[in-house]
Tab-separated table of C-alpha atoms and ligand atoms in Angstrom:
chain	number	residue	atom	x	y	z
P	104	MET	CA	-49.026	272.075	-121.395
P	105	ASP	CA	-49.283	270.787	-117.680
P	106	GLN	CA	-47.139	267.723	-116.322
P	107	MET	CA	-49.756	265.271	-117.210
P	108	GLU	CA	-49.925	266.524	-120.952
P	109	LYS	CA	-46.311	266.440	-121.275
P	110	LEU	CA	-45.909	262.829	-119.723
P	111	VAL	CA	-49.021	261.478	-121.851
P	112	SER	CA	-47.201	262.669	-124.527
P	113	LEU	CA	-43.873	261.276	-123.784
P	114	CYS	CA	-45.134	257.858	-123.195
P	115	LYS	CA	-46.751	257.774	-126.676
P	116	ARG	CA	-43.778	258.985	-128.388
P	117	ARG	CA	-41.052	256.981	-126.918
P	118	GLY	CA	-43.284	253.916	-126.516
P	119	PHE	CA	-44.306	253.683	-122.776
P	120	VAL	CA	-48.172	253.840	-123.258
P	121	PHE	CA	-50.203	254.146	-126.338
P	122	PRO	CA	-54.211	254.506	-126.413
P	123	GLY	CA	-55.798	251.422	-126.714
P	124	SER	CA	-57.156	249.859	-130.055
P	125	ASP	CA	-55.331	253.464	-131.574
P	126	ILE	CA	-55.906	252.360	-135.549
P	127	TYR	CA	-59.807	252.252	-134.696
P	128	GLY	CA	-60.267	255.503	-133.115
P	129	GLY	CA	-59.425	253.915	-129.335
P	130	LEU	CA	-61.744	252.432	-126.970
P	131	ALA	CA	-62.022	255.157	-124.264
P	132	ASN	CA	-60.011	254.453	-120.830
P	133	SER	CA	-58.474	251.716	-122.623
P	134	TRP	CA	-54.244	251.787	-122.943
P	135	ASP	CA	-51.621	249.464	-124.178
P	136	TYR	CA	-48.457	249.153	-123.012
P	137	GLY	CA	-45.572	249.701	-125.634
P	138	PRO	CA	-41.988	248.474	-125.483
P	139	LEU	CA	-40.975	250.595	-122.950
P	140	GLY	CA	-43.917	250.353	-120.520
P	141	ALA	CA	-44.327	246.523	-120.774
P	142	GLN	CA	-40.732	246.301	-119.523
P	143	MET	CA	-41.334	248.698	-116.792
P	144	LYS	CA	-44.409	246.839	-115.800
P	145	MET	CA	-42.188	243.822	-115.596
P	146	ASN	CA	-39.450	245.456	-113.315
P	147	ILE	CA	-42.059	246.222	-110.937
P	148	LYS	CA	-43.421	243.151	-110.942
P	149	SER	CA	-40.403	241.209	-110.589
P	150	ASP	CA	-38.916	243.364	-108.151
P	151	TRP	CA	-42.013	242.910	-105.933
P	152	TRP	CA	-42.237	239.333	-106.447
P	153	LYS	CA	-38.825	238.881	-105.229
P	154	ARG	CA	-39.133	240.968	-102.364
P	155	ALA	CA	-42.702	239.557	-101.389
P	156	VAL	CA	-42.282	236.149	-101.991
P	157	GLU	CA	-38.648	234.954	-103.032
P	158	MET	CA	-36.392	237.194	-100.452
P	159	ARG	CA	-38.830	235.765	-97.741
P	160	ASP	CA	-39.505	232.373	-95.516
P	161	ASP	CA	-42.810	233.256	-94.622
P	162	MET	CA	-44.427	233.607	-98.013
P	163	VAL	CA	-45.452	231.915	-100.821
P	164	GLY	CA	-47.036	232.676	-104.474
P	165	LEU	CA	-50.187	231.539	-106.243
P	166	ASP	CA	-51.518	232.460	-110.024
P	167	GLY	CA	-55.532	231.741	-109.489
P	168	ALA	CA	-57.397	231.972	-112.181
P	169	ILE	CA	-59.225	235.123	-113.759
P	170	LEU	CA	-62.574	233.199	-113.884
P	171	MET	CA	-63.820	231.929	-110.447
P	172	ASN	CA	-67.131	230.002	-109.386
P	173	PRO	CA	-69.680	232.774	-108.717
P	174	LYS	CA	-70.692	231.740	-105.445
P	175	VAL	CA	-67.174	233.345	-104.804
P	176	TRP	CA	-68.322	236.683	-105.393
P	177	GLU	CA	-71.493	236.043	-103.224
P	178	ALA	CA	-69.586	234.841	-100.357
P	179	SER	CA	-67.114	237.778	-100.644
P	180	GLY	CA	-69.698	240.390	-100.258
P	181	HIS	CA	-68.826	241.700	-104.060
P	182	VAL	CA	-72.325	240.614	-105.566
P	183	ALA	CA	-74.418	242.573	-102.793
P	184	THR	CA	-71.547	245.507	-101.936
P	185	PHE	CA	-68.921	245.889	-104.773
P	186	ASN	CA	-71.139	249.175	-105.961
P	187	ASP	CA	-70.621	252.845	-106.181
P	188	PRO	CA	-73.430	255.612	-106.169
P	189	LEU	CA	-74.147	256.643	-109.540
P	190	THR	CA	-75.643	259.762	-110.416
P	191	GLU	CA	-76.369	261.184	-113.893
P	192	CYS	CA	-77.066	264.434	-115.421
P	193	LYS	CA	-80.412	264.093	-116.748
P	194	HIS	CA	-79.763	267.152	-119.349
P	195	CYS	CA	-76.505	266.039	-120.996
P	196	HIS	CA	-76.294	261.935	-119.194
P	197	ARG	CA	-73.132	262.456	-118.303
P	198	ARG	CA	-72.556	260.162	-115.107
P	199	TYR	CA	-70.895	260.566	-112.236
P	200	ARG	CA	-70.468	258.952	-108.757
P	201	ALA	CA	-71.968	260.581	-105.977
P	202	ASP	CA	-69.151	260.267	-103.481
P	203	GLU	CA	-66.502	261.863	-105.885
P	204	SER	CA	-65.854	265.890	-106.338
P	205	PRO	CA	-67.751	267.670	-106.696
P	206	PHE	CA	-70.677	265.998	-105.427
P	207	ALA	CA	-69.015	264.174	-102.420
P	208	GLU	CA	-69.889	267.256	-100.218
P	209	HIS	CA	-73.364	266.978	-100.868
P	210	TRP	CA	-73.827	263.611	-100.560
P	211	ASN	CA	-74.291	261.378	-97.550
P	212	GLU	CA	-73.884	257.681	-97.525
P	213	LYS	CA	-77.351	256.826	-95.822
P	214	THR	CA	-79.313	259.586	-96.653
P	215	GLY	CA	-78.142	260.329	-100.289
P	216	PHE	CA	-78.172	263.999	-101.686
P	217	GLU	CA	-78.646	266.868	-98.924
P	218	SER	CA	-80.228	269.473	-101.625
P	219	ALA	CA	-79.824	267.887	-105.340
P	220	GLU	CA	-81.165	271.408	-106.756
P	221	ALA	CA	-77.770	273.019	-105.742
P	222	LEU	CA	-75.668	270.594	-107.787
P	223	GLN	CA	-74.516	271.667	-111.121
P	224	CYS	CA	-73.272	269.471	-113.517
P	225	PRO	CA	-69.206	270.174	-114.390
P	226	SER	CA	-69.801	269.094	-118.231
P	227	CYS	CA	-72.839	270.973	-119.328
P	228	GLY	CA	-73.281	273.571	-116.565
P	229	LYS	CA	-77.338	272.864	-115.730
P	230	SER	CA	-78.015	272.853	-112.171
P	231	GLY	CA	-80.644	270.891	-110.572
P	232	VAL	CA	-81.296	268.020	-113.006
P	233	PHE	CA	-79.440	265.098	-111.402
P	234	ALA	CA	-81.284	261.480	-111.319
P	235	ASP	CA	-81.573	259.786	-108.035
P	236	VAL	CA	-78.351	258.151	-107.001
P	237	SER	CA	-78.391	254.070	-107.981
P	238	ARG	CA	-76.005	251.507	-106.495
P	239	PHE	CA	-73.988	250.341	-109.562
P	240	ASN	CA	-72.185	247.169	-109.196
P	241	LEU	CA	-68.557	247.300	-110.744
P	242	MET	CA	-68.220	243.791	-111.697
P	243	PHE	CA	-68.125	242.869	-115.143
P	244	GLN	CA	-70.227	239.801	-116.226
P	245	THR	CA	-69.986	237.750	-119.269
P	246	HIS	CA	-71.286	234.041	-119.737
P	247	ILE	CA	-69.807	230.469	-120.303
P	248	GLY	CA	-70.569	228.706	-123.482
P	249	SER	CA	-72.831	229.309	-126.266
P	250	THR	CA	-76.087	230.082	-124.179
P	251	SER	CA	-76.660	233.114	-122.187
P	252	GLU	CA	-78.830	231.114	-119.554
P	253	SER	CA	-78.495	232.298	-116.022
P	254	GLY	CA	-76.394	229.197	-114.837
P	255	SER	CA	-73.393	230.131	-116.968
P	256	GLN	CA	-73.058	233.599	-115.780
P	257	VAL	CA	-69.567	234.405	-114.263
P	258	TYR	CA	-67.521	237.411	-113.497
P	259	LEU	CA	-64.120	238.976	-114.430
P	260	ARG	CA	-62.586	239.260	-110.928
P	261	PRO	CA	-62.719	242.564	-110.057
P	262	GLU	CA	-59.521	241.571	-107.292
P	263	THR	CA	-57.057	239.236	-107.185
P	264	ALA	CA	-57.443	238.413	-103.484
P	265	GLN	CA	-59.933	235.984	-103.662
P	266	ALA	CA	-58.208	233.167	-105.293
P	267	ILE	CA	-56.344	233.289	-102.605
P	268	PHE	CA	-58.623	232.796	-99.746
P	269	VAL	CA	-60.182	230.376	-101.840
P	270	ASN	CA	-56.826	228.134	-102.279
P	271	PHE	CA	-56.312	228.837	-98.433
P	272	LYS	CA	-56.533	225.201	-97.521
P	273	ASN	CA	-54.515	223.983	-100.602
P	274	ILE	CA	-51.643	226.089	-99.618
P	275	LEU	CA	-51.649	225.255	-96.204
P	276	ASN	CA	-51.684	221.606	-96.956
P	277	THR	CA	-49.019	221.711	-99.515
P	278	SER	CA	-46.464	224.450	-98.461
P	279	ARG	CA	-47.085	223.690	-94.690
P	280	LYS	CA	-46.290	227.365	-93.612
P	281	LYS	CA	-46.908	228.431	-89.855
P	282	LEU	CA	-48.391	231.592	-88.567
P	283	PRO	CA	-47.939	234.007	-89.489
P	284	PHE	CA	-47.301	233.205	-93.125
P	285	GLY	CA	-48.693	234.894	-96.518
P	286	ILE	CA	-49.885	234.294	-99.916
P	287	ALA	CA	-49.056	236.555	-103.123
P	288	GLN	CA	-50.265	236.963	-106.029
P	289	ILE	CA	-50.006	239.571	-109.130
P	290	GLY	CA	-52.680	239.279	-111.624
P	291	LYS	CA	-55.210	241.222	-113.883
P	292	ALA	CA	-58.644	242.494	-112.266
P	293	PHE	CA	-61.539	244.294	-113.925
P	294	ARG	CA	-63.512	246.862	-112.757
P	295	ASN	CA	-66.458	248.686	-114.694
P	296	GLU	CA	-65.750	252.164	-113.097
P	297	ILE	CA	-68.158	254.786	-113.553
P	298	THR	CA	-65.282	257.501	-113.886
P	299	PRO	CA	-62.448	255.906	-114.925
P	300	GLY	CA	-59.382	258.268	-116.224
P	301	ASN	CA	-56.423	260.046	-115.962
P	302	PHE	CA	-54.450	258.264	-117.894
P	303	ILE	CA	-53.591	254.934	-116.296
P	304	PHE	CA	-54.545	255.782	-112.962
P	305	ARG	CA	-58.216	254.538	-113.209
P	306	THR	CA	-58.932	252.050	-115.709
P	307	LEU	CA	-61.444	249.291	-116.535
P	308	GLU	CA	-58.689	246.357	-116.449
P	309	PHE	CA	-55.581	246.619	-114.191
P	310	GLU	CA	-52.802	244.654	-112.822
P	311	GLN	CA	-52.875	244.253	-108.795
P	312	MET	CA	-50.054	242.774	-106.927
P	313	GLU	CA	-51.348	241.494	-103.615
P	314	VAL	CA	-50.729	239.856	-99.935
P	315	GLU	CA	-53.170	238.370	-97.605
P	316	TYR	CA	-50.957	237.861	-95.002
P	317	PHE	CA	-52.286	235.465	-92.089
P	318	VAL	CA	-51.743	235.898	-88.506
P	319	GLU	CA	-52.748	235.478	-85.032
P	320	PRO	CA	-55.312	237.558	-83.893
P	321	ASN	CA	-53.921	238.820	-81.311
P	322	ASP	CA	-50.584	239.287	-83.458
P	323	TRP	CA	-52.420	241.664	-86.307
P	324	GLU	CA	-50.760	245.105	-85.016
P	325	GLN	CA	-47.562	244.041	-85.005
P	326	GLN	CA	-47.685	242.763	-88.512
P	327	PHE	CA	-49.531	245.528	-89.917
P	328	GLU	CA	-46.941	247.449	-88.431
P	329	ALA	CA	-44.510	245.291	-90.566
P	330	TRP	CA	-46.199	245.522	-93.618
P	331	ASN	CA	-46.874	249.238	-93.293
P	332	GLU	CA	-42.819	249.773	-93.157
P	333	TRP	CA	-42.263	246.937	-95.705
P	334	MET	CA	-44.424	249.341	-98.430
P	335	GLY	CA	-42.692	252.584	-97.133
P	336	ALA	CA	-39.450	250.918	-97.770
P	337	TRP	CA	-40.585	249.443	-101.268
P	338	ALA	CA	-41.805	253.006	-102.234
P	339	GLU	CA	-38.295	254.251	-101.732
P	340	HIS	CA	-36.645	251.110	-103.152
P	341	ILE	CA	-38.154	251.724	-106.467
P	342	GLY	CA	-37.725	255.310	-106.682
P	343	LEU	CA	-40.901	256.846	-105.736
P	344	ASP	CA	-40.377	260.351	-105.051
P	345	MET	CA	-41.179	259.968	-101.242
P	346	SER	CA	-42.072	263.891	-100.469
P	347	ARG	CA	-45.069	263.198	-102.771
P	348	LEU	CA	-45.853	259.817	-100.556
P	349	HIS	CA	-48.545	259.995	-97.741
P	350	ARG	CA	-49.906	257.682	-95.728
P	351	LEU	CA	-53.569	258.370	-94.804
P	352	GLU	CA	-55.025	256.371	-91.412
P	353	VAL	CA	-58.784	255.826	-92.997
P	354	PRO	CA	-61.006	257.260	-90.242
P	355	ALA	CA	-62.908	254.836	-88.150
P	356	GLU	CA	-66.545	255.971	-89.399
P	357	GLU	CA	-65.167	255.448	-93.356
P	358	LEU	CA	-63.596	252.263	-92.807
P	359	ALA	CA	-64.941	249.069	-95.213
P	360	HIS	CA	-67.401	246.955	-92.652
P	361	TYR	CA	-64.882	244.210	-92.740
P	362	SER	CA	-62.083	246.254	-91.862
P	363	LYS	CA	-60.313	247.481	-88.342
P	364	ARG	CA	-57.841	249.289	-89.829
P	365	THR	CA	-56.860	250.780	-92.880
P	366	VAL	CA	-54.020	252.702	-94.217
P	367	ASP	CA	-54.159	254.232	-97.647
P	368	PHE	CA	-50.697	255.154	-98.983
P	369	GLU	CA	-51.310	258.285	-101.162
P	370	PHE	CA	-49.482	260.162	-103.776
P	371	ASP	CA	-49.596	263.661	-105.463
P	372	PHE	CA	-50.001	262.965	-108.898
P	373	PRO	CA	-50.247	266.083	-111.326
P	374	PHE	CA	-54.336	265.749	-110.941
P	375	GLY	CA	-54.467	265.473	-107.127
P	376	LYS	CA	-53.630	263.659	-103.913
P	377	LYS	CA	-55.073	260.185	-104.973
P	378	GLU	CA	-55.105	256.179	-103.261
P	379	LEU	CA	-51.616	254.825	-104.935
P	380	TRP	CA	-51.723	251.639	-102.648
P	381	GLY	CA	-53.917	250.327	-99.785
P	382	LEU	CA	-52.942	248.427	-96.372
P	383	ALA	CA	-56.218	246.426	-94.695
P	384	TYR	CA	-56.556	244.736	-91.520
P	385	ARG	CA	-59.482	242.163	-92.926
P	386	GLN	CA	-59.677	240.538	-89.597
P	387	ASP	CA	-61.247	236.904	-90.232
P	388	PHE	CA	-64.054	238.354	-92.796
P	389	ASP	CA	-63.063	236.297	-95.742
P	390	LEU	CA	-62.214	232.709	-94.460
P	391	HIS	CA	-65.110	233.095	-92.163
P	392	ASN	CA	-67.657	233.910	-95.067
P	393	HIS	CA	-66.074	231.161	-97.298
P	394	THR	CA	-66.418	228.778	-94.839
P	395	GLU	CA	-69.723	229.262	-94.353
P	396	HIS	CA	-70.824	229.687	-98.074
P	397	SER	CA	-68.502	226.659	-99.173
P	398	GLY	CA	-69.050	224.379	-96.200
P	399	GLU	CA	-64.962	223.833	-96.074
P	400	LYS	CA	-63.596	224.809	-92.842
P	401	LEU	CA	-60.999	227.162	-93.660
P	402	GLU	CA	-59.084	226.842	-90.450
P	403	TYR	CA	-55.725	226.488	-89.459
P	404	SER	CA	-54.190	224.204	-86.399
P	405	ASP	CA	-51.624	225.423	-84.063
P	406	PRO	CA	-48.581	222.532	-84.617
P	407	ASP	CA	-47.734	222.934	-80.866
P	408	ASP	CA	-51.179	222.149	-79.808
P	409	ASN	CA	-53.138	220.185	-82.400
P	410	LYS	CA	-56.553	220.852	-80.676
P	411	ARG	CA	-56.264	224.201	-81.168
P	412	LYS	CA	-57.763	225.834	-84.173
P	413	ILE	CA	-58.138	228.921	-85.374
P	414	VAL	CA	-59.601	230.824	-87.968
P	415	PRO	CA	-56.444	233.514	-88.485
P	416	HIS	CA	-56.766	236.777	-89.184
P	417	VAL	CA	-55.643	238.526	-92.369
P	418	ILE	CA	-53.454	241.940	-93.037
P	419	GLU	CA	-53.864	242.752	-96.679
P	420	PRO	CA	-51.221	244.901	-98.713
P	421	SER	CA	-52.990	245.802	-101.916
P	422	MET	CA	-50.718	247.364	-104.522
P	423	GLY	CA	-51.631	248.458	-108.162
P	424	VAL	CA	-48.991	247.942	-110.756
P	425	ASP	CA	-50.386	250.766	-113.280
P	426	ARG	CA	-50.669	253.240	-110.502
P	427	THR	CA	-47.213	252.128	-109.466
P	428	LEU	CA	-45.786	252.957	-113.002
P	429	LEU	CA	-47.584	256.048	-113.202
P	430	SER	CA	-46.214	257.341	-109.947
P	431	LEU	CA	-42.623	256.206	-111.376
P	432	LEU	CA	-43.001	258.423	-114.313
P	433	VAL	CA	-44.784	260.912	-112.268
P	434	SER	CA	-41.045	260.792	-109.665
P	435	ALA	CA	-38.843	260.286	-112.727
P	436	PHE	CA	-39.977	263.383	-114.686
P	437	ARG	CA	-37.733	266.229	-115.223
P	438	GLU	CA	-37.216	269.042	-117.404
P	439	GLU	CA	-33.444	270.739	-116.604
P	440	GLU	CA	-31.923	273.663	-118.524
P	441	VAL	CA	-28.852	272.567	-120.298
P	442	ASP	CA	-26.925	275.255	-122.489
P	443	GLY	CA	-30.331	277.242	-123.285
P	444	ASP	CA	-31.990	274.084	-123.984
P	445	VAL	CA	-34.477	271.884	-121.906
P	446	ARG	CA	-33.799	268.681	-121.345
P	447	THR	CA	-36.528	266.314	-120.668
P	448	VAL	CA	-34.962	263.341	-118.481
P	449	MET	CA	-36.768	260.509	-116.914
P	450	LYS	CA	-34.546	259.733	-113.826
P	451	PHE	CA	-35.907	256.478	-113.107
P	452	VAL	CA	-33.434	254.262	-110.564
P	453	PRO	CA	-31.930	251.771	-112.482
P	454	HIS	CA	-33.093	248.910	-111.685
P	455	MET	CA	-36.811	250.486	-113.205
P	456	ALA	CA	-35.595	251.557	-115.826
P	457	PRO	CA	-36.499	250.412	-118.907
P	458	TYR	CA	-32.613	249.818	-120.360
P	459	HIS	CA	-29.851	249.996	-117.857
P	460	VAL	CA	-27.423	250.667	-120.856
P	461	ALA	CA	-27.379	252.209	-124.290
P	462	VAL	CA	-24.213	251.113	-126.348
P	463	LEU	CA	-23.781	253.562	-129.110
P	464	PRO	CA	-20.858	253.738	-131.717
P	465	LEU	CA	-20.043	257.598	-132.046
P	466	MET	CA	-20.894	257.287	-135.886
P	467	LYS	CA	-22.265	254.817	-138.151
P	468	LYS	CA	-19.174	253.568	-139.646
P	469	ASP	CA	-17.314	250.737	-140.430
P	470	GLY	CA	-14.692	249.137	-137.568
P	471	LEU	CA	-16.997	251.354	-134.878
P	472	SER	CA	-20.069	249.430	-135.317
P	473	GLU	CA	-18.560	246.277	-135.076
P	474	LYS	CA	-16.995	247.000	-132.078
P	475	ALA	CA	-19.868	248.388	-130.428
P	476	ARG	CA	-22.183	245.380	-131.480
P	477	GLU	CA	-19.914	242.906	-129.565
P	478	ILE	CA	-19.817	245.383	-126.595
P	479	PHE	CA	-23.184	245.526	-126.747
P	480	GLU	CA	-23.602	241.554	-127.263
P	481	TYR	CA	-21.030	241.316	-124.038
P	482	LEU	CA	-23.200	243.528	-121.860
P	483	GLN	CA	-26.425	242.163	-122.871
P	484	ALA	CA	-25.750	239.152	-120.728
P	485	SER	CA	-25.849	241.473	-117.789
P	486	PHE	CA	-27.618	244.155	-118.428
P	487	ARG	CA	-31.135	245.406	-120.447
P	488	CYS	CA	-29.251	246.938	-123.245
P	489	GLU	CA	-30.037	248.787	-126.439
P	490	TYR	CA	-27.909	249.294	-129.439
P	491	ASP	CA	-28.507	252.693	-130.951
P	492	GLU	CA	-26.536	253.847	-134.202
P	493	SER	CA	-28.956	256.068	-136.105
P	494	GLY	CA	-28.113	259.806	-136.210
P	495	SER	CA	-25.974	262.403	-134.011
P	496	VAL	CA	-24.782	261.344	-130.818
P	497	GLY	CA	-25.920	264.368	-129.043
P	498	LYS	CA	-29.444	263.279	-130.635
P	499	ARG	CA	-29.114	259.650	-129.235
P	500	TYR	CA	-27.981	261.150	-125.672
P	501	ARG	CA	-31.254	263.117	-125.449
P	502	ARG	CA	-33.419	260.030	-126.829
P	503	GLN	CA	-31.884	257.694	-124.149
P	504	ASP	CA	-32.529	260.747	-121.373
P	505	GLU	CA	-36.005	261.034	-122.368
P	506	ILE	CA	-36.577	256.940	-121.721
P	507	GLY	CA	-34.285	256.992	-118.764
P	508	THR	CA	-31.468	255.001	-119.656
P	509	PRO	CA	-29.034	255.570	-116.913
P	510	TYR	CA	-25.958	254.895	-118.735
P	511	CYS	CA	-24.423	255.218	-122.350
P	512	VAL	CA	-21.440	253.363	-123.498
P	513	THR	CA	-20.002	255.208	-126.535
P	514	VAL	CA	-17.638	253.751	-129.019
P	515	ASP	CA	-15.103	255.989	-130.790
P	516	TYR	CA	-12.193	255.501	-132.932
P	517	ASP	CA	-10.132	255.484	-129.855
P	518	SER	CA	-11.664	252.503	-128.579
P	519	LEU	CA	-10.236	250.424	-131.186
P	520	SER	CA	-6.996	251.108	-130.012
P	521	ASP	CA	-6.876	251.716	-126.690
P	522	GLU	CA	-9.913	249.145	-125.621
P	523	SER	CA	-11.766	251.614	-123.994
P	524	VAL	CA	-15.024	253.358	-123.741
P	525	THR	CA	-16.761	256.762	-122.650
P	526	VAL	CA	-19.417	256.230	-120.053
P	527	ARG	CA	-21.715	258.840	-119.877
P	528	ASP	CA	-24.191	259.231	-116.667
P	529	ARG	CA	-27.787	260.148	-117.426
P	530	ASP	CA	-28.095	262.619	-113.882
P	531	SER	CA	-24.727	264.455	-113.816
P	532	MET	CA	-24.110	263.923	-117.839
P	533	GLN	CA	-20.414	263.404	-116.977
P	534	GLN	CA	-18.164	261.499	-119.226
P	535	GLU	CA	-15.579	258.724	-117.945
P	536	ARG	CA	-13.225	256.935	-119.988
P	537	ILE	CA	-13.296	253.443	-118.962
P	538	SER	CA	-11.000	250.295	-120.174
P	539	LEU	CA	-13.064	247.041	-121.185
P	540	THR	CA	-11.535	245.095	-118.898
P	541	ASN	CA	-13.143	247.259	-115.815
P	542	LEU	CA	-17.072	248.116	-117.633
P	543	LEU	CA	-18.617	245.276	-116.307
P	544	ASP	CA	-17.439	245.931	-112.682
P	545	HIS	CA	-17.948	249.405	-113.021
P	546	LEU	CA	-21.393	249.221	-114.399
P	547	ARG	CA	-22.305	246.795	-111.585
P	548	LYS	CA	-20.897	249.182	-109.256
P	549	CYS	CA	-23.132	252.025	-110.584
P	550	MET	CA	-26.347	249.900	-110.456
P	551	PRO	CA	-26.224	247.819	-107.348
P	552	TYR	CA	-29.874	246.302	-107.653
P	553	VAL	CA	-29.466	245.280	-111.208
X	648	ATP	P1	-60.224	253.844	-105.555
X	648	ATP	O1	-60.819	254.384	-104.019
X	648	ATP	O2	-59.228	254.713	-106.196
X	648	ATP	O3	-61.338	253.250	-106.415
X	648	ATP	P2	-59.844	251.200	-104.019
X	648	ATP	O4	-60.222	251.565	-102.492
X	648	ATP	O5	-61.176	250.816	-104.820
X	648	ATP	O6	-59.148	252.402	-104.947
X	648	ATP	P3	-58.728	248.638	-103.989
X	648	ATP	O7	-59.935	247.852	-103.985
X	648	ATP	O8	-58.254	248.944	-102.600
X	648	ATP	O9	-58.980	250.137	-104.568
X	648	ATP	O10	-57.792	248.426	-104.864
X	648	ATP	C1	-55.926	248.033	-104.572
X	648	ATP	C2	-55.180	248.429	-105.766
X	648	ATP	O11	-55.562	248.396	-106.774
X	648	ATP	C3	-55.318	250.237	-105.452
X	648	ATP	O12	-55.145	250.531	-104.709
X	648	ATP	C4	-54.831	250.475	-106.793
X	648	ATP	O13	-53.387	250.643	-106.697
X	648	ATP	C5	-55.292	249.452	-107.566
X	648	ATP	N1	-56.564	250.171	-108.295
X	648	ATP	C6	-57.878	250.105	-108.000
X	648	ATP	N2	-58.921	249.985	-108.916
X	648	ATP	C7	-58.150	250.653	-110.087
X	648	ATP	C8	-58.463	251.025	-111.146
X	648	ATP	N3	-59.763	251.348	-111.748
X	648	ATP	N4	-57.449	251.415	-112.003
X	648	ATP	C9	-56.134	251.038	-111.907
X	648	ATP	N5	-55.992	250.498	-110.663
X	648	ATP	C10	-56.710	250.342	-109.748
């Protein structure tokens, strides 16, 4: 099994991620996050929100609607240009993105395929049977109400960002922030991807954490650098394997039409180096277009000079929750040899781990269980705890290693008389005797960001 297969299997076996609609035979490329995956997504989002919004004076939050007036997507350019080049093997009818491997090197955005005869289908192996490239819009469409007249058609949002631009004026008026300031949002986005896959890397629905940071036009370079650093620092803080993270300065000829500079944060996934997050300088593209399409002036008055009105420029850090989780799983996964056995351990940083502490009575016995339960309830007020008394303690340690719990607190017969417990460290597997009066402090010191 390669690393990815092992991870997918661990995720299912331990309750991080299940195939979607499993009992009905699944739905391709949909995944349901189980108890541990749901908790980790929550950890990612709440840490991001804390650091991007709560701990800053220049940031506020928004929770916009998924369904928006369709004019939003005309103004943003999504109706006209949010599409991928699609080609299809005429033999087996598999569909591919023309701008992705193995077609990308034969494909030119302006002139199409250089020589279609040379193309071989990765699925059925036939050559020269590729349909012409068509553009495929990635937005999911649906209808409001009981009829499907054209007037009732809406889109599921393909990104969270547009709700921020649409609310720019509302937020400016109510929060009274001064430039530079930003608006953050976390929420679901939907894309009818041509080639979804690689587990939770590319799915049809996913969550984004996005910031639109509004700046004076001549201040963009400095603010871009600040967010570039912020994203790197956050990657380190959540325990990403930094040796797998690379910044790609997107070359000028590949920049989206609205962007003057984009840095892609790429990550070495087991299936290759791929985009994890993006950081883009979008100039005044969005505010300008929404002003034009809505007739509402989306501008900012200089508080020191009321006559000076400007359309702020925008720096956009855009980060996927699901891809972040996948990169954490990849970063944490280890197989270590211990006494001739392989131990699988997820070395999450404590603040990202599903549980901080597992409380385990040495055996399921009267006296021990009650004491352990008491300690569990006491620790629960400060940490995410799991209580487990089934099976041998060795097996329970292995399980906690596999789900990445940094500390196990074991209650044994001595605990009943000496008011102490054994604290086992996931990474070193060292055990230390700690008195109950010091337990909380000890665990707090071990897990500073919890
Ligand atoms: P890609 O080139 O991989 O399709 P993108 O450049 O279209 O990504 P953006 O539009 O910049 O992606 O979206 C911002 C972030 O949202 C991405 O960096 C990624 O983390 C996440 N994301 C985008 N599409 C998906 C998807 N289909 N599944 C999961 N996450 C996604």
